[in-house]
Amino acid sequence: MPGNGSSLTRLRIALTVFFALDGFVFAGWVVRIPAIKAQTGASASALGLALLGVSAGAVITMTLTGRLCRRYGNHQVTVVCAVLLSLSVALPPLTHSALALGLVLLLFGAAYGGINVAFNSAAVELVAALRRPVMPSFHAAFSLGGMVGAGLGGLVAEVLSPTLHLLLLTLVGLLVTAAVGPTLLRHEPPTPTERDVPTEGAPRRLDGRTRALVIVFGLIAGCTAYGEGALADWGALHLEQDLQASAGAAAVGYSCFALAMTVGRLSGTTLLERLGQTRTVVAGGTTAAAGMLLGALAPSLWAALLGYAITGIGLANLFPVAVERAGALAGPDGVATASTLGYGGMLLGPPAIGFMADWFSLPAALTSVAVLAAVAAAVGALVGASARRTAGG
């Protein structure tokens, strides 16, 4: 039966594997960007435009994937997108110009955006059936997959060409999909019991109130992703440029942030069970704001690294909670909307930091991460207060 314990456990394991695979494949591609830049002979600006293909493909597909999930099912779309992601990651090293690279990255970005909406939608259904806030554990798997993919990619970069490395990623992706995909295809999504059927206070249809709430949760996701993108692209430069850290020590900065975020997500279920969603968002946003102020303004390297780690812990569960709430309200369309806004925040972060760094300074620009984390906390508190008033009314 779709709702029994062993079936739900198998579905949870399968979805966890797909989250990890997504992070693993994406990180494997990212670590080979310098080699592919050299291969294509692209300038920095041309490469930047080509890399926008990933973002453009993802944003366009996220909106479409919500409709595909409603029509064909979250599990089926997840498996198809996993195959496309695995195949398309082998294409970039076959290109020899920035234009060709940008075109194949459109396909890669489409598969990446599609699988993110599909497996997050499937995870939302599973969370409702389990009646436990396990959404952060799926995102922890993505983070762990990314760390493994980046680590292995760094190790093999000196001995394998980008073509062979990414072809091996294709092989791994297809093998994992063949091994785990049938579990998703054999099992229907969990059927909600009477307890799980949305009430009048939590409509599934996109009426005005629901649409507004979905957008609000998408904004929370965007504030979180803004910080992730900013630290990924500018965190190490701040340590090297403003705190005179060595290149190796500066690289540790993002590792501290990513590791802390992974640890935070692994403990996210326990945190949500104890604090609830509203207090988790408020505490997380507040913690991230304090951490980023320390990371951006601290006069010493070690204090800045501590600030990065605190920021990672604070941001860890904001995106999973936001996506889960949007999906609970509006199904795959809600996940698609929140994911698109979240991805938009990740796109906005790096260039916004760059402009503000030119206008003011890089440390001042990085404080915008703290400001948006505080905004996420405030929005979460307002939504929670509104929900309590509605329930009381």
GROMACS .gro file of C-alpha atoms in nm, residues 14-26 54 57-66 68-69 73-88 106-124 135 138-139 142 173-174 176-177 180-181 184 319 323 332 335-336 339 343:
model
   79
   14ALA     CA    1   1.504   0.673  -0.302
   15LEU     CA    2   1.434   1.046  -0.285
   16THR     CA    3   1.736   1.100  -0.060
   17VAL     CA    4   1.955   0.928  -0.320
   18PHE     CA    5   1.821   1.153  -0.597
   19PHE     CA    6   1.885   1.467  -0.389
   20ALA     CA    7   2.243   1.348  -0.328
   21LEU     CA    8   2.290   1.260  -0.695
   22ASP     CA    9   2.178   1.607  -0.799
   23GLY     CA   10   2.433   1.772  -0.570
   24PHE     CA   11   2.705   1.528  -0.677
   25VAL     CA   12   2.657   1.584  -1.051
   26PHE     CA   13   2.625   1.961  -1.023
   54VAL     CA   14   2.236   2.709  -1.659
   57GLY     CA   15   1.737   2.685  -1.845
   58ALA     CA   16   1.658   2.622  -1.479
   59VAL     CA   17   1.425   2.919  -1.433
   60ILE     CA   18   1.233   2.849  -1.753
   61THR     CA   19   1.193   2.480  -1.673
   62MET     CA   20   1.095   2.525  -1.309
   63THR     CA   21   0.772   2.695  -1.410
   64LEU     CA   22   0.695   2.426  -1.668
   65THR     CA   23   0.785   2.136  -1.440
   66GLY     CA   24   0.507   2.216  -1.194
   68LEU     CA   25   0.434   1.834  -1.587
   69CYS     CA   26   0.430   1.700  -1.230
   73GLY     CA   27   0.338   1.262  -1.153
   74ASN     CA   28   0.631   1.380  -0.942
   75HIS     CA   29   0.804   1.041  -0.942
   76GLN     CA   30   0.798   0.997  -1.318
   77VAL     CA   31   0.926   1.350  -1.383
   78THR     CA   32   1.204   1.302  -1.125
   79VAL     CA   33   1.334   0.991  -1.303
   80VAL     CA   34   1.316   1.148  -1.650
   81CYS     CA   35   1.496   1.462  -1.533
   82ALA     CA   36   1.763   1.251  -1.360
   83VAL     CA   37   1.837   1.080  -1.692
   84LEU     CA   38   1.850   1.415  -1.874
   85LEU     CA   39   2.076   1.564  -1.605
   86SER     CA   40   2.313   1.268  -1.627
   87LEU     CA   41   2.331   1.284  -2.006
   88SER     CA   42   2.361   1.661  -2.037
  106LEU     CA   43   2.062   2.559  -2.137
  107LEU     CA   44   1.981   2.187  -2.157
  108PHE     CA   45   2.182   2.108  -1.844
  109GLY     CA   46   2.010   2.391  -1.656
  110ALA     CA   47   1.668   2.273  -1.776
  111ALA     CA   48   1.732   1.925  -1.638
  112TYR     CA   49   1.872   2.069  -1.314
  113GLY     CA   50   1.573   2.299  -1.261
  114GLY     CA   51   1.328   2.025  -1.355
  115ILE     CA   52   1.460   1.765  -1.114
  116ASN     CA   53   1.470   2.019  -0.832
  117VAL     CA   54   1.099   2.096  -0.867
  118ALA     CA   55   1.004   1.730  -0.919
  119PHE     CA   56   1.184   1.574  -0.624
  120ASN     CA   57   1.099   1.863  -0.392
  121SER     CA   58   0.732   1.813  -0.484
  122ALA     CA   59   0.764   1.440  -0.416
  123ALA     CA   60   0.938   1.517  -0.086
  124VAL     CA   61   0.655   1.750   0.019
  135MET     CA   62   1.243   1.804   0.458
  138PHE     CA   63   1.669   1.572   0.184
  139HIS     CA   64   1.850   1.903   0.141
  142PHE     CA   65   2.204   1.743  -0.162
  173GLY     CA   66   2.412   0.918  -1.281
  174LEU     CA   67   2.257   0.665  -1.518
  176VAL     CA   68   2.212   0.532  -0.987
  177THR     CA   69   1.892   0.624  -1.171
  180VAL     CA   70   1.683   0.366  -0.760
  181GLY     CA   71   1.439   0.496  -1.022
  184LEU     CA   72   0.982   0.570  -0.749
  319PHE     CA   73   1.508   2.708   0.213
  323VAL     CA   74   0.978   2.508  -0.020
  332PRO     CA   75   0.402   2.123  -0.748
  335VAL     CA   76   0.724   2.426  -0.522
  336ALA     CA   77   0.793   2.564  -0.870
  339SER     CA   78   1.208   2.737  -0.624
  343TYR     CA   79   1.694   3.047  -0.761
   0.00000   0.00000   0.00000
